[in-house]
Every structure is written in structure tokens, then in C-alpha cells.
XYZ file of C-alpha atoms in Angstrom:
264
model
C -0.025 -0.013 -0.025
C 1.314 3.473 -0.958
C 2.174 6.259 1.534
C 0.511 9.714 1.411
C 2.033 11.901 -0.862
C 5.250 14.173 -0.024
C 4.606 17.846 -0.605
C 8.053 18.580 0.013
C 9.501 16.343 -2.240
C 6.831 17.293 -4.854
C 7.660 20.865 -4.633
C 11.350 20.322 -5.051
C 10.851 20.785 -8.890
C 7.714 23.004 -8.533
C 8.795 25.416 -11.171
C 9.126 22.589 -13.704
C 6.103 21.050 -12.723
C 3.941 24.243 -12.714
C 5.166 25.175 -16.374
C 2.591 22.801 -17.907
C -0.155 24.329 -15.719
C 0.430 27.508 -16.867
C 0.520 26.657 -20.395
C -2.767 24.783 -19.988
C -4.322 27.877 -18.191
C -3.138 29.958 -21.156
C -5.547 28.301 -23.407
C -8.498 28.613 -21.148
C -10.968 31.774 -21.774
C -13.835 32.359 -19.433
C -16.521 34.956 -20.059
C -18.154 36.437 -16.557
C -21.371 34.749 -15.756
C -24.291 36.756 -17.369
C -26.166 36.843 -13.895
C -23.211 38.509 -12.311
C -22.445 35.459 -10.133
C -18.458 34.710 -9.477
C -16.919 32.082 -11.752
C -17.022 28.547 -10.120
C -13.793 27.121 -10.898
C -12.542 23.486 -9.625
C -8.826 22.336 -9.576
C -8.911 18.637 -9.465
C -5.790 17.148 -7.891
C -4.523 20.345 -6.555
C -1.508 18.983 -4.804
C 0.248 21.577 -2.782
C -1.791 24.351 -4.218
C 0.758 25.400 -7.245
C -1.840 25.228 -9.613
C -4.753 26.346 -7.515
C -2.828 29.661 -6.761
C -2.425 30.242 -10.743
C -6.343 30.104 -11.077
C -6.691 32.334 -8.170
C -4.310 34.971 -9.736
C -5.870 34.481 -13.116
C -9.478 34.817 -12.168
C -9.854 37.322 -9.248
C -13.020 37.199 -7.314
C -13.830 33.636 -8.742
C -15.184 30.745 -6.240
C -11.873 28.282 -6.430
C -12.101 25.296 -4.734
C -9.082 22.772 -4.722
C -9.731 19.066 -4.593
C -7.188 16.414 -3.848
C -7.341 12.626 -1.939
C -4.113 13.420 -0.091
C -4.556 14.968 3.381
C -0.828 15.994 3.307
C -1.184 17.919 -0.209
C -4.254 19.687 1.128
C -2.566 20.636 4.583
C 0.209 22.312 2.312
C -2.381 24.002 0.145
C -4.193 25.314 2.930
C -1.095 26.998 4.566
C -0.022 28.350 0.908
C -3.696 29.558 0.107
C -5.551 30.100 3.473
C -8.258 32.220 1.734
C -9.164 29.418 -0.503
C -11.372 26.475 -0.174
C -9.649 22.919 -0.162
C -11.838 19.685 0.092
C -10.730 16.007 0.012
C -12.410 13.861 -2.387
C -11.881 10.970 -4.781
C -11.848 12.542 -8.451
C -13.317 9.228 -9.868
C -16.712 9.992 -7.897
C -16.423 13.471 -7.431
C -19.621 15.594 -7.985
C -19.715 19.298 -7.486
C -22.492 20.886 -5.607
C -23.104 23.268 -8.469
C -22.204 23.160 -12.223
C -18.675 24.645 -12.536
C -17.246 27.113 -15.106
C -13.927 25.784 -15.092
C -12.874 22.178 -14.169
C -9.088 22.328 -14.246
C -7.114 18.877 -13.977
C -3.232 19.289 -14.175
C -1.378 16.024 -13.920
C -4.332 14.189 -12.150
C -6.429 12.302 -14.338
C -3.583 9.692 -15.113
C -4.242 8.511 -11.686
C -7.730 7.581 -12.319
C -9.004 4.841 -14.477
C -12.004 4.686 -17.227
C -10.948 7.741 -19.283
C -13.776 6.624 -21.848
C -16.394 7.435 -19.275
C -14.488 9.731 -16.640
C -13.696 12.470 -19.368
C -17.108 12.935 -20.764
C -18.706 12.708 -17.251
C -16.631 15.633 -16.170
C -17.420 17.359 -19.170
C -20.947 16.924 -18.515
C -20.752 18.461 -15.109
C -19.873 21.911 -16.537
C -22.220 24.679 -16.569
C -23.148 25.931 -20.070
C -20.034 27.572 -21.936
C -17.947 26.034 -19.408
C -14.259 24.715 -19.993
C -12.725 21.398 -19.126
C -8.998 21.630 -19.123
C -6.739 18.569 -18.734
C -3.082 18.016 -18.727
C -1.347 14.590 -18.015
C 2.160 13.231 -18.445
C 2.459 11.066 -21.403
C 5.744 9.548 -20.405
C 5.051 5.695 -19.560
C 7.441 4.627 -22.594
C 10.104 7.141 -21.500
C 13.236 5.598 -19.996
C 12.388 6.792 -16.607
C 9.264 4.681 -16.629
C 10.225 1.839 -18.584
C 13.299 1.307 -16.326
C 11.097 1.542 -13.132
C 8.892 -1.166 -14.612
C 12.146 -3.303 -15.662
C 13.580 -3.072 -12.022
C 10.218 -3.739 -10.415
C 9.877 -6.893 -12.420
C 13.408 -8.274 -12.148
C 14.593 -7.691 -8.479
C 13.742 -9.781 -5.004
C 11.513 -6.956 -4.348
C 9.151 -8.267 -7.369
C 6.462 -9.877 -5.165
C 6.501 -7.090 -2.521
C 5.835 -4.363 -5.418
C 3.211 -6.599 -7.140
C 1.309 -4.619 -10.036
C 2.299 -1.233 -9.088
C 2.537 -0.494 -12.855
C -1.069 -0.399 -12.858
C -1.654 2.288 -10.286
C -1.191 4.753 -12.851
C -3.464 4.128 -15.825
C -2.523 3.924 -19.206
C -3.828 7.154 -20.799
C -5.755 7.401 -24.323
C -4.306 8.680 -27.509
C -4.647 12.350 -28.425
C -6.904 11.282 -31.154
C -9.288 9.251 -28.648
C -9.531 12.360 -26.443
C -10.708 14.530 -29.345
C -13.126 11.820 -30.362
C -14.697 11.627 -26.806
C -15.295 15.450 -26.643
C -15.821 16.837 -30.156
C -19.159 15.671 -30.476
C -20.212 17.053 -27.263
C -18.259 20.252 -27.305
C -18.573 23.772 -28.909
C -14.766 23.916 -29.318
C -12.390 21.171 -28.650
C -8.397 21.643 -28.488
C -5.785 19.036 -28.169
C -1.968 18.613 -28.249
C 1.001 17.238 -26.966
C 4.285 18.786 -25.824
C 7.603 17.086 -24.885
C 9.215 19.537 -22.298
C 12.906 19.298 -22.068
C 14.529 19.628 -18.514
C 18.277 19.911 -17.997
C 18.841 17.656 -14.894
C 22.244 17.982 -12.781
C 22.510 14.118 -12.316
C 21.002 10.713 -12.634
C 20.179 11.201 -8.994
C 18.228 14.375 -9.718
C 16.163 12.477 -12.310
C 15.435 9.989 -9.811
C 14.719 12.470 -7.061
C 12.157 13.922 -9.498
C 10.345 10.743 -10.176
C 10.374 9.896 -6.534
C 7.844 12.494 -6.053
C 5.195 11.287 -8.299
C 5.648 8.013 -10.573
C 8.103 6.003 -8.729
C 6.042 6.288 -5.366
C 3.904 2.986 -6.036
C 6.895 1.041 -6.680
C 9.028 2.197 -3.750
C 6.563 2.938 -1.040
C 5.698 -0.695 -0.095
C 9.308 -1.831 0.168
C 11.383 -2.024 3.496
C 14.265 0.318 3.847
C 16.752 -2.332 2.543
C 14.650 -3.118 -0.398
C 14.098 0.386 -1.135
C 17.872 1.156 -0.951
C 18.674 -1.698 -3.495
C 15.722 -0.906 -5.760
C 16.781 2.948 -5.694
C 20.489 1.745 -6.477
C 19.628 -0.562 -9.551
C 17.258 2.093 -10.837
C 19.825 5.061 -10.656
C 22.425 2.828 -12.306
C 20.009 2.301 -15.218
C 18.964 5.820 -15.423
C 22.640 7.332 -15.938
C 22.932 4.557 -18.530
C 20.049 5.846 -20.382
C 20.631 9.627 -20.012
C 23.906 10.523 -20.994
C 25.508 14.099 -20.304
C 24.931 16.713 -23.095
C 27.445 19.272 -24.074
C 27.315 21.251 -20.833
C 27.537 18.102 -18.564
C 23.601 17.968 -17.889
C 21.209 15.423 -18.642
C 18.329 16.262 -20.754
C 15.094 14.702 -19.231
C 12.354 14.471 -21.902
C 8.817 15.003 -20.467
C 5.927 14.452 -22.910
C 2.409 15.806 -21.907
C -0.769 15.755 -23.343
C -3.421 18.465 -23.205
C -6.937 18.726 -23.769
C -9.281 21.979 -23.412
C -12.957 21.655 -24.308
C -15.862 24.009 -23.927
C -19.473 23.101 -23.521
C -22.132 24.818 -25.592
C -23.820 27.789 -24.152
């Protein structure tokens, strides 16, 4: 069983993690409600509040609520944004008390199964003219993630880890998300970007993924098993990511974006 999230470890690369959140938000356009009420916005998988802060700054006066399943992350978010509302919910079954003008899910839905029904369901929760904005890591086939699965399946920790690779769902193709939403939406925008992050060392890359994708693999392990796993994994990362001209390692991080507007 995985432990709760570690906000401090997650925030270690906060600027890099927030960059796609900014890029996603840049494609969101919202008109003020005609009846004069505040915009209703939900940040699904708000984490430590870095993405929620973007929403509060972009839409002053809006009713912004952060949603997460991690108490540790929510505590961090509340300390960061004491004037904002944060609630604990499971995104898979979450239902808002009123129709939102924006459902914003940055690096969240890859942890939730059943996208064929989940994404249209979230879209259907929107108010007329509302926007669903989603960003998901699309890096399961990058060396970082291929190697964590390889190490998990070959070491003495194999039985302890079990099916950790299934914790994070295999997301759909870009075309599939377009096909799910385009028949329902007034506007649908989908794109894929591979960010390139210069990293100081193989250990820095391992440190990055320890805050997210590596958690289901190492959290169930004993201290001795975890040390062995990380040593093997770090060695393989060093072989897969070679130093560039400046001595740094270039971590490619593909991400998939979806923005769809409900008809008015």
C-alpha cells in the first residue's frame, strides 16, 4: 500500500511541474457569468496548491476550490492559500454541488481509471459555456518509466511491489480524447508537448520521479529493499541519460493537453 504524498518532495521541482499548468491555463478563456455571480472553478488534484494559485491569480473574485485525495497535500495547500477552499474527494466519483464554469485537472487524471467514461462525465458536469482543461504526463514509454517497471519486475522485491505499474492508468491517445469530446463540445483543442528539463545528475532525475511516478514502486518496500531498488534504478538511469554538451542530462517529459468548451 502506498503512503501519503510528500508535498516537500513534490515541490522540489515546483517550477518545472508548474510550467505545463501555466501552459494549460493559457488556453482557457472564460467569460463572466451573465447573471453577475462569481465564476465557479475546481482544481482537481490540486496538490500543494501551486496550480490553484495560478487559478486564483488569473480569475480574481472567482470561487476557486481545490480538490485532492491526499490530506498531506491539502494541508500544504491550505497553508499556502489560507483564503481558498480545499476539500478531500476521490476524483473518480467527485460531484460538485453546482455546475462549474471551469474544471481544471493538471497532472491528475493519469491516476484515475476509465477515461472513456470519466472524461465525458467531467465534461457533462460543466455549466453551459464551461471549460474542461486537462493536462496529463504522457511518459510511460520514456526511459524513466520503462526502467522503473523493468527494475520492479526483475529484483527480489518483485512480489512485494506486485502490480504497481497498474496504479497509474495508461492514458488514451490524443485522437481518442478528441473523439470523446468533439461531438459534445462547442470547441475542442488537443495537443502534445515534450518538455526538455536539464537535470544535474542521474540522482536528480530519480529525485524528480520519487515525488510522483516512482511512489507506487518504492513505498511498499522495506528500507533495505528500497535502497537496493533505488541503487539499481539509478544505475540504469545513468546509462539511459547521457551527459549533454554542458554536462547536464536532458530529461524529456511528454505531456498531453485537452481543452474543451461546453455549448452555451
